[in-house]
Tab-separated table of C-alpha atoms in Angstrom:
chain	number	residue	atom	x	y	z
A	1	MET	CA	0.115	-0.024	-0.069
A	2	CYS	CA	1.690	3.452	-0.830
A	3	VAL	CA	2.196	6.063	1.649
A	4	THR	CA	-1.404	7.950	0.319
A	5	GLY	CA	-3.453	5.217	1.015
A	6	ILE	CA	-2.323	4.564	4.586
A	7	VAL	CA	-2.432	8.191	5.414
A	8	ALA	CA	-6.268	7.864	3.455
A	9	LEU	CA	-6.888	4.981	5.344
A	10	ALA	CA	-5.727	6.133	9.420
A	11	TYR	CA	-7.459	9.317	8.227
A	12	PHE	CA	-10.900	6.913	8.064
A	13	LEU	CA	-9.903	5.142	11.112
A	14	VAL	CA	-9.069	7.264	13.423
A	15	PHE	CA	-8.390	11.210	13.139
A	16	LEU	CA	-12.298	10.919	11.797
A	17	PRO	CA	-14.297	8.713	13.939
A	18	LYS	CA	-12.696	11.021	16.702
A	19	ARG	CA	-13.438	14.492	14.717
A	20	ARG	CA	-16.682	13.100	14.836
A	21	GLN	CA	-16.573	11.896	18.884
A	22	SER	CA	-15.384	16.299	19.669
A	23	GLN	CA	-18.097	17.432	17.175
A	24	GLN	CA	-21.035	15.221	18.785
A	25	ARG	CA	-19.680	16.457	22.673
A	26	ASN	CA	-19.945	20.300	21.538
A	27	ILE	CA	-22.976	19.626	20.588
A	28	LEU	CA	-24.521	17.671	23.472
A	29	LYS	CA	-22.871	20.063	25.092
A	30	SER	CA	-24.703	23.164	23.914
A	31	LEU	CA	-27.739	21.559	24.301
A	32	GLU	CA	-27.284	21.166	27.564
A	33	ILE	CA	-26.777	25.020	28.112
A	34	VAL	CA	-29.187	25.934	25.980
A	35	MET	CA	-31.973	23.659	27.924
A	36	SER	CA	-30.650	24.946	30.931
A	37	LEU	CA	-31.512	29.000	30.124
A	38	LYS	CA	-34.297	27.929	28.681
A	39	GLU	CA	-35.044	26.438	32.408
A	40	LEU	CA	-34.040	30.390	33.446
A	41	LEU	CA	-36.695	31.565	31.222
A	42	ILE	CA	-39.149	29.975	32.596
A	43	LEU	CA	-38.331	30.913	35.668
A	44	ILE	CA	-38.109	34.411	35.186
A	45	GLN	CA	-40.609	35.180	33.141
A	46	GLN	CA	-42.902	33.694	36.145
A	47	HIS	CA	-40.930	35.664	38.724
A	48	ARG	CA	-42.712	39.030	36.448
A	49	GLY	CA	-46.185	37.080	36.718
A	50	LEU	CA	-45.584	36.782	40.680
A	51	THR	CA	-43.934	40.754	41.554
A	52	THR	CA	-46.678	41.753	39.328
A	53	GLY	CA	-50.285	40.046	41.588
A	54	PHE	CA	-47.542	41.355	44.778
A	55	LEU	CA	-47.136	45.601	42.936
A	56	HIS	CA	-51.013	44.923	42.422
A	57	GLY	CA	-51.226	44.398	46.114
A	58	ASP	CA	-51.440	41.262	46.637
A	59	ALA	CA	-48.985	40.061	49.309
A	60	GLN	CA	-49.633	36.478	49.866
A	61	LEU	CA	-47.712	36.197	46.597
A	62	GLU	CA	-44.271	37.462	48.353
A	63	ARG	CA	-43.370	33.650	49.678
A	64	SER	CA	-43.957	31.842	45.935
A	65	ILE	CA	-41.333	35.175	45.072
A	66	GLY	CA	-39.284	34.317	46.857
A	67	ASN	CA	-38.844	30.816	46.088
A	68	LYS	CA	-38.949	32.159	42.758
A	69	ARG	CA	-36.195	34.348	43.069
A	70	ALA	CA	-34.114	30.804	45.084
A	71	SER	CA	-34.503	28.640	42.077
A	72	ILE	CA	-33.438	31.720	39.587
A	73	ASP	CA	-30.035	32.197	41.679
A	74	GLU	CA	-29.963	28.549	41.972
A	75	LYS	CA	-29.331	27.660	38.334
A	76	TRP	CA	-27.584	30.777	37.436
A	77	LYS	CA	-25.167	29.095	39.656
A	78	ALA	CA	-25.586	25.630	37.901
A	79	LEU	CA	-24.651	27.662	34.525
A	80	ASP	CA	-21.612	29.460	35.855
A	81	ALA	CA	-20.627	25.539	36.776
A	82	ALA	CA	-21.418	24.361	33.877
A	83	SER	CA	-19.712	26.256	31.130
A	84	ASN	CA	-16.764	28.541	31.862
A	85	GLU	CA	-17.144	29.671	28.060
A	86	LEU	CA	-20.873	31.765	29.127
A	87	GLU	CA	-18.429	34.110	31.719
A	88	SER	CA	-16.668	35.090	29.128
A	89	ASP	CA	-20.674	35.792	26.613
A	90	MET	CA	-20.449	39.831	27.159
A	91	LEU	CA	-24.693	39.670	26.847
A	92	TYR	CA	-24.413	36.661	29.359
A	93	THR	CA	-22.754	38.323	32.160
A	94	SER	CA	-24.797	41.739	30.999
A	95	ILE	CA	-28.391	39.962	31.775
A	96	LYS	CA	-26.647	38.263	34.873
A	97	SER	CA	-25.986	41.534	35.978
A	98	HIS	CA	-29.320	42.722	35.000
A	99	TRP	CA	-31.062	40.302	37.051
A	100	GLU	CA	-29.460	40.521	40.200
A	101	ARG	CA	-30.415	44.181	40.294
A	102	LEU	CA	-33.744	43.712	39.544
A	103	ALA	CA	-33.963	40.456	41.902
A	104	THR	CA	-33.162	42.913	44.714
A	105	GLY	CA	-34.810	46.019	42.810
A	106	TRP	CA	-38.247	44.893	42.254
A	107	GLN	CA	-40.036	46.239	45.511
A	108	ARG	CA	-38.800	49.764	44.027
A	109	GLN	CA	-40.310	49.796	41.079
A	110	THR	CA	-43.475	51.199	39.598
A	111	VAL	CA	-45.928	48.272	37.765
A	112	ALA	CA	-44.957	49.280	34.354
A	113	ASN	CA	-41.784	49.441	35.050
A	114	ASN	CA	-41.466	45.927	36.595
A	115	ILE	CA	-43.034	43.946	33.872
A	116	ASP	CA	-40.548	46.440	32.019
A	117	GLN	CA	-37.623	45.022	33.462
A	118	HIS	CA	-38.113	41.700	33.212
A	119	SER	CA	-39.473	41.612	30.040
A	120	ARG	CA	-36.074	43.141	28.261
A	121	LEU	CA	-34.304	41.015	30.376
A	122	ILE	CA	-36.396	38.433	29.304
A	123	THR	CA	-36.114	39.577	25.438
A	124	ASN	CA	-31.878	39.613	26.008
A	125	LEU	CA	-32.010	36.589	27.263
A	126	LEU	CA	-34.218	34.515	23.938
A	127	TYR	CA	-30.885	36.653	22.278
A	128	LEU	CA	-28.670	34.111	24.281
A	129	ILE	CA	-30.598	31.415	23.718
A	130	GLU	CA	-30.625	31.522	20.006
A	131	ASN	CA	-27.065	32.571	20.098
A	132	GLN	CA	-25.931	30.020	21.740
A	133	ALA	CA	-27.943	27.477	19.857
A	134	GLU	CA	-26.531	29.061	16.477
A	135	ASN	CA	-22.796	30.104	17.136
A	136	TYR	CA	-21.732	26.314	16.885
A	137	GLY	CA	-21.804	25.476	12.975
A	138	PRO	CA	-22.583	22.090	12.885
A	139	MET	CA	-25.706	22.104	16.144
A	140	LEU	CA	-26.494	24.759	13.548
A	141	ARG	CA	-27.062	22.748	10.523
A	142	LEU	CA	-27.971	19.560	12.795
A	143	GLY	CA	-31.470	21.572	13.729
A	144	ARG	CA	-31.502	22.889	10.347
A	145	ASP	CA	-31.348	19.412	9.216
A	146	SER	CA	-33.480	17.615	11.824
A	147	GLY	CA	-36.135	20.765	11.403
A	148	LEU	CA	-36.231	21.129	15.026
A	149	ASP	CA	-34.254	24.355	15.320
A	150	VAL	CA	-37.929	26.058	15.270
A	151	ILE	CA	-37.570	25.450	19.338
A	152	TRP	CA	-34.927	27.678	19.940
A	153	LYS	CA	-37.208	30.680	18.431
A	154	GLU	CA	-40.393	30.733	17.223
A	155	LEU	CA	-41.094	27.677	20.562
A	156	LEU	CA	-39.920	30.062	22.772
A	157	GLU	CA	-41.323	33.484	21.674
A	158	THR	CA	-45.143	31.836	21.226
A	159	ILE	CA	-44.125	30.601	25.814
A	160	GLU	CA	-43.189	34.525	26.132
A	161	ALA	CA	-46.255	35.705	24.367
A	162	ILE	CA	-48.121	33.436	27.094
A	163	GLY	CA	-45.703	35.045	29.724
A	164	GLN	CA	-46.588	38.530	28.861
A	165	THR	CA	-50.414	37.611	29.185
A	166	ARG	CA	-50.107	35.821	32.804
A	167	ALA	CA	-47.842	39.226	33.648
A	168	ILE	CA	-50.260	41.594	32.807
A	169	GLY	CA	-53.329	39.222	33.896
A	170	MET	CA	-51.535	38.515	37.411
A	171	GLY	CA	-52.120	42.625	38.259
A	172	VAL	CA	-55.740	43.143	36.827
A	173	VAL	CA	-56.286	40.089	38.437
A	174	SER	CA	-54.328	41.020	41.863
A	175	ALA	CA	-55.582	44.689	41.354
A	176	GLY	CA	-59.449	43.539	41.038
A	177	GLU	CA	-59.973	45.888	37.896
A	178	SER	CA	-58.475	46.545	34.897
A	179	SER	CA	-57.456	49.757	33.396
A	180	VAL	CA	-57.997	50.812	29.675
A	181	ILE	CA	-54.255	50.374	29.283
A	182	GLU	CA	-54.321	46.988	30.949
A	183	ARG	CA	-57.654	46.244	28.720
A	184	ILE	CA	-55.489	47.530	25.505
A	185	GLN	CA	-52.538	45.882	26.200
A	186	LEU	CA	-55.059	42.514	27.212
A	187	LYS	CA	-56.301	42.369	23.764
A	188	PHE	CA	-53.149	42.777	22.134
A	189	LEU	CA	-51.547	39.951	23.525
A	190	VAL	CA	-54.516	37.501	22.349
A	191	ASP	CA	-53.805	38.422	19.214
A	192	LYS	CA	-50.503	37.549	19.720
A	193	VAL	CA	-50.735	34.693	21.939
A	194	LYS	CA	-53.468	33.457	18.908
A	195	HIS	CA	-51.119	33.983	15.955
A	196	ARG	CA	-47.570	32.536	17.353
A	197	VAL	CA	-49.835	29.391	18.394
A	198	ALA	CA	-50.403	29.408	14.764
A	199	ALA	CA	-47.352	30.207	13.246
A	200	LEU	CA	-45.475	27.622	15.379
A	201	GLU	CA	-48.206	24.569	14.315
A	202	SER	CA	-47.615	25.799	10.564
A	203	SER	CA	-43.426	25.587	10.948
A	204	PHE	CA	-43.980	22.252	13.210
A	205	THR	CA	-45.760	21.001	9.780
A	206	LYS	CA	-43.680	22.625	6.768
A	207	LYS	CA	-40.809	22.274	8.650
A	208	THR	CA	-38.822	19.418	5.790
A	209	SER	CA	-37.540	16.733	8.420
A	210	LEU	CA	-35.164	13.897	7.860
A	211	MET	CA	-36.795	12.069	11.225
A	212	GLY	CA	-40.119	11.302	9.161
A	213	ASN	CA	-43.452	11.407	11.501
A	214	LYS	CA	-43.719	14.461	13.842
A	215	LYS	CA	-47.070	13.158	15.457
A	216	TRP	CA	-45.120	13.738	18.611
A	217	ALA	CA	-45.349	16.742	18.127
A	218	SER	CA	-49.217	16.974	17.361
A	219	LEU	CA	-49.599	15.858	20.795
A	220	PHE	CA	-47.965	18.573	22.784
A	221	LEU	CA	-48.802	21.146	20.054
A	222	ASN	CA	-52.720	19.645	20.620
A	223	ASP	CA	-52.519	19.842	24.466
A	224	ALA	CA	-50.952	23.401	23.965
A	225	GLN	CA	-53.930	25.007	22.098
A	226	LEU	CA	-56.263	22.748	24.138
A	227	HIS	CA	-54.744	25.206	26.928
A	228	VAL	CA	-54.331	28.421	25.375
A	229	GLU	CA	-58.084	28.680	24.759
A	230	GLN	CA	-58.808	28.097	27.895
A	231	LEU	CA	-56.253	31.151	28.889
A	232	LEU	CA	-57.762	33.418	26.473
A	233	SER	CA	-61.506	32.322	27.005
A	234	PHE	CA	-61.122	33.529	30.668
A	235	VAL	CA	-59.226	37.294	29.570
A	236	GLU	CA	-62.019	37.980	27.154
A	237	SER	CA	-64.728	36.914	29.196
A	238	MET	CA	-63.008	37.721	32.615
A	239	LEU	CA	-60.483	40.151	32.528
A	240	LEU	CA	-61.327	41.717	29.901
A	241	ASN	CA	-65.066	43.156	31.514
A	242	ASN	CA	-63.698	42.722	35.230
A	243	ASP	CA	-65.410	40.008	36.141
A	244	LEU	CA	-63.354	39.202	39.201
A	245	LYS	CA	-64.767	38.546	41.894
A	246	SER	CA	-64.082	34.385	41.878
A	247	VAL	CA	-61.104	34.487	41.025
A	248	THR	CA	-57.166	34.631	42.364
A	249	SER	CA	-54.283	35.383	41.840
A	250	GLU	CA	-53.150	32.203	42.054
A	251	THR	CA	-55.847	30.290	40.387
A	252	PHE	CA	-55.144	33.256	37.387
A	253	PHE	CA	-51.401	32.287	37.607
A	254	ASP	CA	-52.095	27.960	37.302
A	255	LEU	CA	-54.217	28.561	34.122
A	256	ALA	CA	-51.341	30.937	32.184
A	257	SER	CA	-48.942	28.241	33.879
A	258	SER	CA	-50.374	25.429	32.304
A	259	ALA	CA	-50.863	26.770	28.345
A	260	ILE	CA	-46.936	27.331	28.484
A	261	THR	CA	-46.559	23.913	30.426
A	262	PRO	CA	-47.333	21.779	27.096
A	263	LEU	CA	-44.664	23.407	25.313
A	264	ASP	CA	-41.928	23.652	27.834
A	265	LYS	CA	-42.092	19.706	27.459
A	266	LEU	CA	-42.190	20.598	23.605
A	267	PHE	CA	-38.798	22.074	24.410
A	268	ILE	CA	-37.639	19.360	25.720
A	269	GLU	CA	-38.880	16.518	24.187
A	270	ALA	CA	-36.782	18.024	20.727
A	271	GLU	CA	-33.891	18.339	21.968
A	272	GLU	CA	-34.192	14.813	22.839
A	273	LYS	CA	-34.882	14.204	19.649
A	274	ILE	CA	-32.465	16.278	18.330
A	275	LYS	CA	-30.065	14.353	20.568
A	276	ASP	CA	-31.246	11.023	19.179
A	277	HIS	CA	-30.793	12.252	15.077
A	278	LEU	CA	-27.523	13.243	16.430
A	279	LYS	CA	-25.805	9.505	16.387
A	280	ILE	CA	-27.566	9.090	12.618
A	281	SER	CA	-25.902	11.659	11.744
A	282	PRO	CA	-22.611	12.135	9.355
A	283	MET	CA	-19.940	14.452	10.187
A	284	LEU	CA	-21.246	17.906	10.142
A	285	ASN	CA	-18.775	20.310	8.213
């Protein structure tokens, strides 16, 4: 066998498998970071809703807020321990610094400013998640090849639209009435959530995938659609009409959160599908 042949054989038998293993490890690590950032996103969205209710007068939410803050702080610690690269990411450190200020200062904010500060932080966190999912070329291509890159943007934007509805709604329920501005905001968010959910379903339907059957996604999407319809019906019939005598903050928070839960589960399942796809994928250049 000539030297060229030996080199080529060594490349295919030794170097290429090692390179593929390294690539797989990097993708799995990126997926873990994205999952942790998504979990942080969900927690901060919940903190926004709870603090809005508190600032509108529901003091009984204080313990839940404290517990939520503790969970968020633990998630930050876990992220710091899991990835040295994140600590050198300016967007990550900026978001973390913003949270540290917000966590100790939200009670001194107006209701509107509290929502705004949380929402700004969440918007930046959405950018960070998208960046983390797409800044490593092989992972980006894997997501596109599987048709599941939709979870890193469209899916999380849908969750955020519902989260915004929960935050405004918590303020209305806690106050026992809605202002003109809040009713305008809720009407806008009802339309926004409907649009996001429809667009998300369309994306999952139209995305070309090497994975074939996507009935598993339909199960989560159908469940989400059911709970979203219940939430929006409640907003339109109760909150927008100031029919709030029998409504508690806890009841509304749980109702809104139940619309997010199936989408959160869809994200988790989709990442598992991406991992399965990774096992059978060739080297991603």
